[in-house]
Coordinates of C-alpha atoms in Angstrom, one line a residue:
X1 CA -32.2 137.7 153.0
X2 CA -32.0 133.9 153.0
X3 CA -29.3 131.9 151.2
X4 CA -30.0 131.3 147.1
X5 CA -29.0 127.4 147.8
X6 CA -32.2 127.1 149.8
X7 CA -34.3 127.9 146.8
X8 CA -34.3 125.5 143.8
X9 CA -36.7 125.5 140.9
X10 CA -37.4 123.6 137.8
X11 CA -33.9 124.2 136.1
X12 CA -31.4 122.2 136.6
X13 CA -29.0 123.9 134.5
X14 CA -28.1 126.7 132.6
X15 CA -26.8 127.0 128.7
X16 CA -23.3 125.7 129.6
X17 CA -25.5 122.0 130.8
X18 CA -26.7 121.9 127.1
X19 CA -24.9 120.1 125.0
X20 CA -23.5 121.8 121.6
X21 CA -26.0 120.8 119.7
X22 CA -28.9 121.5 121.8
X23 CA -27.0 125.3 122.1
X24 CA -26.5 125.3 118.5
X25 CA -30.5 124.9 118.3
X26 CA -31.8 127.0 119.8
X27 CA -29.0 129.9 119.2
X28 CA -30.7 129.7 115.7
X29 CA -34.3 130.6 117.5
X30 CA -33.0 133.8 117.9
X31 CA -33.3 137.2 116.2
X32 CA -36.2 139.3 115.4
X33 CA -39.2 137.8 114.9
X34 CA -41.9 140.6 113.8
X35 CA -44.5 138.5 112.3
X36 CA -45.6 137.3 116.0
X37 CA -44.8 140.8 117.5
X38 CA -47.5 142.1 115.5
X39 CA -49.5 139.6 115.1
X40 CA -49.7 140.1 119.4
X41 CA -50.2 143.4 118.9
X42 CA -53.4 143.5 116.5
X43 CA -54.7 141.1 118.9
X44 CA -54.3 143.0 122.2
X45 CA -55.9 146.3 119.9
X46 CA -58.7 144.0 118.5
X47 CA -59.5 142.2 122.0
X48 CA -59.5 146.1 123.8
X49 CA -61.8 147.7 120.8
X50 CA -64.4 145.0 120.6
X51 CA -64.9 144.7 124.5
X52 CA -64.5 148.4 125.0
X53 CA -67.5 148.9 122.0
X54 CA -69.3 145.7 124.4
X55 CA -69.5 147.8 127.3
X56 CA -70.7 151.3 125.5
X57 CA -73.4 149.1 123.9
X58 CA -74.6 147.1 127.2
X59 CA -74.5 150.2 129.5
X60 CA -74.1 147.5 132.2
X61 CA -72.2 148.4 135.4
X62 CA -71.1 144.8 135.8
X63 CA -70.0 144.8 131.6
X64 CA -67.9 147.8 132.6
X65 CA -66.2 146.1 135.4
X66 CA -65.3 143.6 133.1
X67 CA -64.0 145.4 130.5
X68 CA -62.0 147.4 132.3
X69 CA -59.9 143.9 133.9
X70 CA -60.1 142.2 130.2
X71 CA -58.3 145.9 128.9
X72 CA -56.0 146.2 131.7
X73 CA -54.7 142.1 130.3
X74 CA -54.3 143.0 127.1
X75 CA -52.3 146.2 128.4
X76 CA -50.0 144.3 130.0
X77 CA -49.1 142.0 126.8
X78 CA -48.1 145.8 124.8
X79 CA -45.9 146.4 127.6
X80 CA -44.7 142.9 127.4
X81 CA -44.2 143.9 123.5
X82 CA -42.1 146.8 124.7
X83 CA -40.2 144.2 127.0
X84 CA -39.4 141.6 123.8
X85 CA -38.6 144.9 121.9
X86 CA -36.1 146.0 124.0
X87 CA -33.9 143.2 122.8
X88 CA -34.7 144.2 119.3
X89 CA -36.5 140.9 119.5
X90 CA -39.9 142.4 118.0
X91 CA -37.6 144.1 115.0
X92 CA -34.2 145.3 114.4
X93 CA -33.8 148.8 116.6
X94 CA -33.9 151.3 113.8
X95 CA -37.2 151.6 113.3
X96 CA -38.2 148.5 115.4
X97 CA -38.1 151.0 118.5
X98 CA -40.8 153.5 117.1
X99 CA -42.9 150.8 115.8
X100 CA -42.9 149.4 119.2
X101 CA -43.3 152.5 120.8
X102 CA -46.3 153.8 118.6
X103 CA -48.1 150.1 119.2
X104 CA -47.3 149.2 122.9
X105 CA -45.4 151.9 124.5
X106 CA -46.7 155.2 123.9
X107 CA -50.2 154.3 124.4
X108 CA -49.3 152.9 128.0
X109 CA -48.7 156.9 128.4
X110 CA -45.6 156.2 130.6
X111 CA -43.6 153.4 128.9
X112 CA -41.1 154.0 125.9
X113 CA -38.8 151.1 124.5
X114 CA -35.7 153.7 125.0
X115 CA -36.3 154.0 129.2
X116 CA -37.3 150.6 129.6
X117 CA -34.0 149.0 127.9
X118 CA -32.1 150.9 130.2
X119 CA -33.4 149.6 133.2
X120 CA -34.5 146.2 131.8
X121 CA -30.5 145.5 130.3
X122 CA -28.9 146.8 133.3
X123 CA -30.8 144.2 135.2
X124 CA -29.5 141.2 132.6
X125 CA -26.0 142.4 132.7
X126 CA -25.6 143.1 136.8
X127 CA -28.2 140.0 137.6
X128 CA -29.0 139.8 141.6
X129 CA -25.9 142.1 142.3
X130 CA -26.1 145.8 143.8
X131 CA -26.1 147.0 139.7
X132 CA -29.2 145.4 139.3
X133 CA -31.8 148.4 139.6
X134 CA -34.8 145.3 139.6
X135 CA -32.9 143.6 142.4
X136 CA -32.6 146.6 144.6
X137 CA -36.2 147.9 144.1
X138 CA -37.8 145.0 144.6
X139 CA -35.6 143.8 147.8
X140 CA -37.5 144.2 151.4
X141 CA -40.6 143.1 153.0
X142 CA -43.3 143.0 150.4
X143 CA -40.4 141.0 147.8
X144 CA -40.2 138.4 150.3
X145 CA -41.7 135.2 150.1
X146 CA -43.4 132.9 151.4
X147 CA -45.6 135.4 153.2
X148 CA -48.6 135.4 154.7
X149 CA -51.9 135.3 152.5
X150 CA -53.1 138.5 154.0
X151 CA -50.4 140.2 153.3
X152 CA -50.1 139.4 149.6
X153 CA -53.6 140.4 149.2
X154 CA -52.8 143.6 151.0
X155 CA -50.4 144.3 148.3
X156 CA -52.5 143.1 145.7
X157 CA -55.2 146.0 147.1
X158 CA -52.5 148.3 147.2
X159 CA -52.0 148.0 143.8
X160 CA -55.7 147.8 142.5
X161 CA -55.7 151.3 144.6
X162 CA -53.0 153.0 142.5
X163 CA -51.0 153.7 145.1
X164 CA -47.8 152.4 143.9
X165 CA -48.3 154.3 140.7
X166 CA -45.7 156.4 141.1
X167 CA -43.1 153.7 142.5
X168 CA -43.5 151.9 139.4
X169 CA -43.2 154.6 137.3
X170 CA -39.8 155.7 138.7
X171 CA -38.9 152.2 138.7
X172 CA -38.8 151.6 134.8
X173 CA -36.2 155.1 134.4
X174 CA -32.8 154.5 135.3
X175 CA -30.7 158.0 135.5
X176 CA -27.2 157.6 133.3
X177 CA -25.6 156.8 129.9
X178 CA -26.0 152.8 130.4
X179 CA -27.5 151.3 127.3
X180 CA -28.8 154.0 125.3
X181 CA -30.3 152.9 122.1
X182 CA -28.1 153.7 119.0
X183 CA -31.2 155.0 116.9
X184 CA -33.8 156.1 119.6
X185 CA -36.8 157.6 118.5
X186 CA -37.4 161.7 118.4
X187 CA -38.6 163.0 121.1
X188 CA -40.8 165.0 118.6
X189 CA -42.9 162.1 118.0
X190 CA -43.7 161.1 121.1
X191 CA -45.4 164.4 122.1
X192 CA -46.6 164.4 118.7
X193 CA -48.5 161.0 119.4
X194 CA -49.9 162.8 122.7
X195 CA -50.5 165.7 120.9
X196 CA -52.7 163.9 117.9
X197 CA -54.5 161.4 121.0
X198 CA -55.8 164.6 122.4
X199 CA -56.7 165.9 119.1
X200 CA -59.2 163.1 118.6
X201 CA -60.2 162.9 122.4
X202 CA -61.2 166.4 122.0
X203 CA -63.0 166.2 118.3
X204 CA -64.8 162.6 119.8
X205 CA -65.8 163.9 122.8
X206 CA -64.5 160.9 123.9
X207 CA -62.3 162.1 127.0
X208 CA -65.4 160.4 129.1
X209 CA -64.5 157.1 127.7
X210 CA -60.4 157.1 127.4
X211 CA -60.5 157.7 130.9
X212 CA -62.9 155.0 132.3
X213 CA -61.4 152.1 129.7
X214 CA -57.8 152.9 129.3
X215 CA -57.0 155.3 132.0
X216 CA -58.5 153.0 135.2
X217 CA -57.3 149.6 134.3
X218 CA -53.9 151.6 133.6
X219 CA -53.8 152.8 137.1
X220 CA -55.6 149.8 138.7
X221 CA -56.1 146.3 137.5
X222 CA -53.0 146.5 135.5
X223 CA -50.4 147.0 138.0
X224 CA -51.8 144.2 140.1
X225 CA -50.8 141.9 137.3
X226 CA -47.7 144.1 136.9
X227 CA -46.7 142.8 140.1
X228 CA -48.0 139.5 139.8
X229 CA -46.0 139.3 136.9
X230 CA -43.1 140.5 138.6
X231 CA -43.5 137.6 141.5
X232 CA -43.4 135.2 139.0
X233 CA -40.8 136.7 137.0
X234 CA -37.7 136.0 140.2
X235 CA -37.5 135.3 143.7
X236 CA -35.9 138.2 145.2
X237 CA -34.4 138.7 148.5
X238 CA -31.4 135.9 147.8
X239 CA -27.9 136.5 148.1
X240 CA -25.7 135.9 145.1
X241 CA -28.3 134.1 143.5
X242 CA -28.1 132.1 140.0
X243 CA -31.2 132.4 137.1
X244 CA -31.6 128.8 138.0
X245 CA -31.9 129.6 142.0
X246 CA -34.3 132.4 141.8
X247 CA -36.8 131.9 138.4
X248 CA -39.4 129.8 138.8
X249 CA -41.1 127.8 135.3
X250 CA -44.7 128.5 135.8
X251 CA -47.1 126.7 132.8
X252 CA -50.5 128.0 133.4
X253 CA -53.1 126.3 132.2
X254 CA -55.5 127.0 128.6
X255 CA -58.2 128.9 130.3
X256 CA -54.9 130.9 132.0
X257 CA -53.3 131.7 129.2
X258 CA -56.7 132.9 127.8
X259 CA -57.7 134.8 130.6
X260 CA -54.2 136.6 131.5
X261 CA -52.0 136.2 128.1
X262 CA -48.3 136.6 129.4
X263 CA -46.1 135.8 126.1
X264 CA -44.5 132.9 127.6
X265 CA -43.2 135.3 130.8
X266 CA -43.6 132.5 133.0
X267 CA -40.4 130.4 131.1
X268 CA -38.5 133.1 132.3
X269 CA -35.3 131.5 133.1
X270 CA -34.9 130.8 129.4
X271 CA -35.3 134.5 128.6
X272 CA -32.3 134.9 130.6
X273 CA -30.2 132.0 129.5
X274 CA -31.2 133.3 125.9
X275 CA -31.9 136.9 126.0
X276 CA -31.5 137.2 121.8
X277 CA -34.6 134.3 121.6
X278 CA -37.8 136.1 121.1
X279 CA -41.0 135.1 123.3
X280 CA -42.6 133.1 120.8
X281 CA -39.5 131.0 120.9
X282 CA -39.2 130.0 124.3
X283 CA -41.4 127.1 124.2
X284 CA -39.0 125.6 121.7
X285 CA -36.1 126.2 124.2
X286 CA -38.1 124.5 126.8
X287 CA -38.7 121.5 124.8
X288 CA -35.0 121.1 124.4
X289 CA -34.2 121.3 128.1
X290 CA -36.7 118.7 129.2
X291 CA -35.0 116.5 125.7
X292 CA -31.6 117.3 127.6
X293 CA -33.0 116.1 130.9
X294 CA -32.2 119.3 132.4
X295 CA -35.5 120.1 133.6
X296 CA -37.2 118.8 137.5
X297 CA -40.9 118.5 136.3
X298 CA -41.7 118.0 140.1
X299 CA -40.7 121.4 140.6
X300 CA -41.7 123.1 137.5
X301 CA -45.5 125.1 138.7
X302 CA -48.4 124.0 136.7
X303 CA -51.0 126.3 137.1
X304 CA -51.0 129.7 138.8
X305 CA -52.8 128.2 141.7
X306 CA -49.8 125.8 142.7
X307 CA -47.3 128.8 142.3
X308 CA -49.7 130.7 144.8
X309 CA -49.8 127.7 147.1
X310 CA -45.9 128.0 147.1
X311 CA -45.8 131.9 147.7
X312 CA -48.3 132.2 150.9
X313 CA -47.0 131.2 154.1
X314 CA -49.3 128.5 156.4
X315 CA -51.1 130.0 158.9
X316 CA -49.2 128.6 162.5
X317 CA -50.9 126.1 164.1
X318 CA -53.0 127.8 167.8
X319 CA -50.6 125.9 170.3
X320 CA -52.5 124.2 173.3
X321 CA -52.8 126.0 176.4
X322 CA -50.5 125.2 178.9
X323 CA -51.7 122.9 181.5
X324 CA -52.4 125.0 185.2

């Protein structure tokens, strides 16, 4: 591991720089905000029926390609739903965590709003410390960067695979009492979503298409952008170090945000320094950083590409042959 001082992003503070006003501000962002949690939601739903229907009409090997990545994006912003509701920031828990569940969670087949939360808190309450269940899975080789191009993309075809499936399914359970929501959701309804899901599979005959355009991006294209998001999410591999140290700002450009919609994930150090403030907020917060002059624009990332520039290692130069 290398030292967290040698790592610096965009943030040159953390809520304790802001002055009271500025705190005052933006503590009054926070709370649940369910008119954008669902409006995100019908627009993940609507994006994944109309390109799913696209591809059934065009019976078009390369349409089906497509539609599996463009479904597998818009999976990733329901689990990003399930993230947001885990802070009761979509609605209050009781019954914010079945709605989330029954929209975003359930449907992912392996995610619930209950499982997540414990995972997802204990990493916000034991930050970069041996607590920290995210810290600890993702320390080792394949968390540490730079690295090489070719082993990123190794990773990256790892993932697009499924072979880390499993890994990232044990990942989001955490074994213990830490954290458990006050009003979680029956277990009853969960198997009774499953339950109805087959139902209509079954009556449809539609198992054919579930499993090419929700089932592969699930297990393919969707946890390579899992652990993209992840990389952009922290820096791991740094001892003892601070939100600031380790959490990049990325701002991707328009026709990023279109292609790869990541609820403002990429502010993430402000999800941290305001964990009650929901996702459509945090733009807000970043506006009042950069008014505090607490932000380094030089080293905030604009554009996925110049966060990937930072991330891959340069090749080492061929050294000259030694004279004879």
């Amino acid at each position: 591991m290398e030292s967290a001082s040698s790592s610096q992003f965009g943030v040159l503070g953390d809520r304790q720089s802001l002055s009271a006003a500025a705190r005052a501000e933006i503590l009054a962002l926070g709370g649940p905000r369910p008119q954008p949690f669902l409006l995100t939601a019908l627009y993940a739903w609507a994006v994944i029926i109309g390109v799913v229907w696209w591809a059934l009409d065009a019976q078009s090997v390369w349409v089906t390609l497509l539609a599996i990545v463009i479904v597998a994006t818009r999976q990733n912003m329901l689990a990003l739903l399930v993230h947001d509701q885990a802070h009761c920031l979509g609605f209050p828990a009781k019954p914010g965590d079945l709605i989330a569940n029954l929209l975003a969670g359930y449907p992912l087949l392996v995610l619930t709003v209950e499982d997540y939360a414990q995972v997802h808190l204990s990493h916000h309450k034991y930050f970069f410390t041996e607590k920290d269940p995210d810290f600890l899975r993702k320390s080792g080789p394949e968390w540490t960067f730079p690295m090489s191009g070719r082993q990123l993309a190794k990773l990256l075809l790892t993932d697009l695979l499924g072979l880390n499936v499993w890994g990232l399914i044990k990942g989001k359970k955490l074994q213990g009492e830490a954290f458990k929501r006050p009003h979680p959701t029956p277990k009853w309804v969960r198997w009774g979503f499953y339950a109805c899901l087959v139902g209509v599979l079954t009556a449809t005959h539609a198992w054919g298409v579930f499993l090419l355009y929700w089932v592969v991006p699930l297990l393919t294209v969707f946890q390579v952008i899992v652990r993209w998001g992840a990389i952009c999410e922290h820096k791991y591999n740094l001892l003892h170090a601070s939100i600031a140290e380790s959490s990049p700002i990325i701002m991707p450009r328009w026709w990023e945000k279109l292609l790869l919609p990541n609820l403002n994930f990429t502010l993430h150090p402000y999800h941290h320094f305001f964990p009650g403030v929901s996702f459509s907020m945090l733009p807000k917060v970043h506006a009042i950083f950069c008014r505090e002059g607490l932000i380094d624009d030089s080293r905030v990332f604009h554009g996925y590409a110049a966060y990937l520039k930072y991330l891959i290692r340069p090749s080492a130069p061929v050294s000259a042959a030694p004279a004879a």
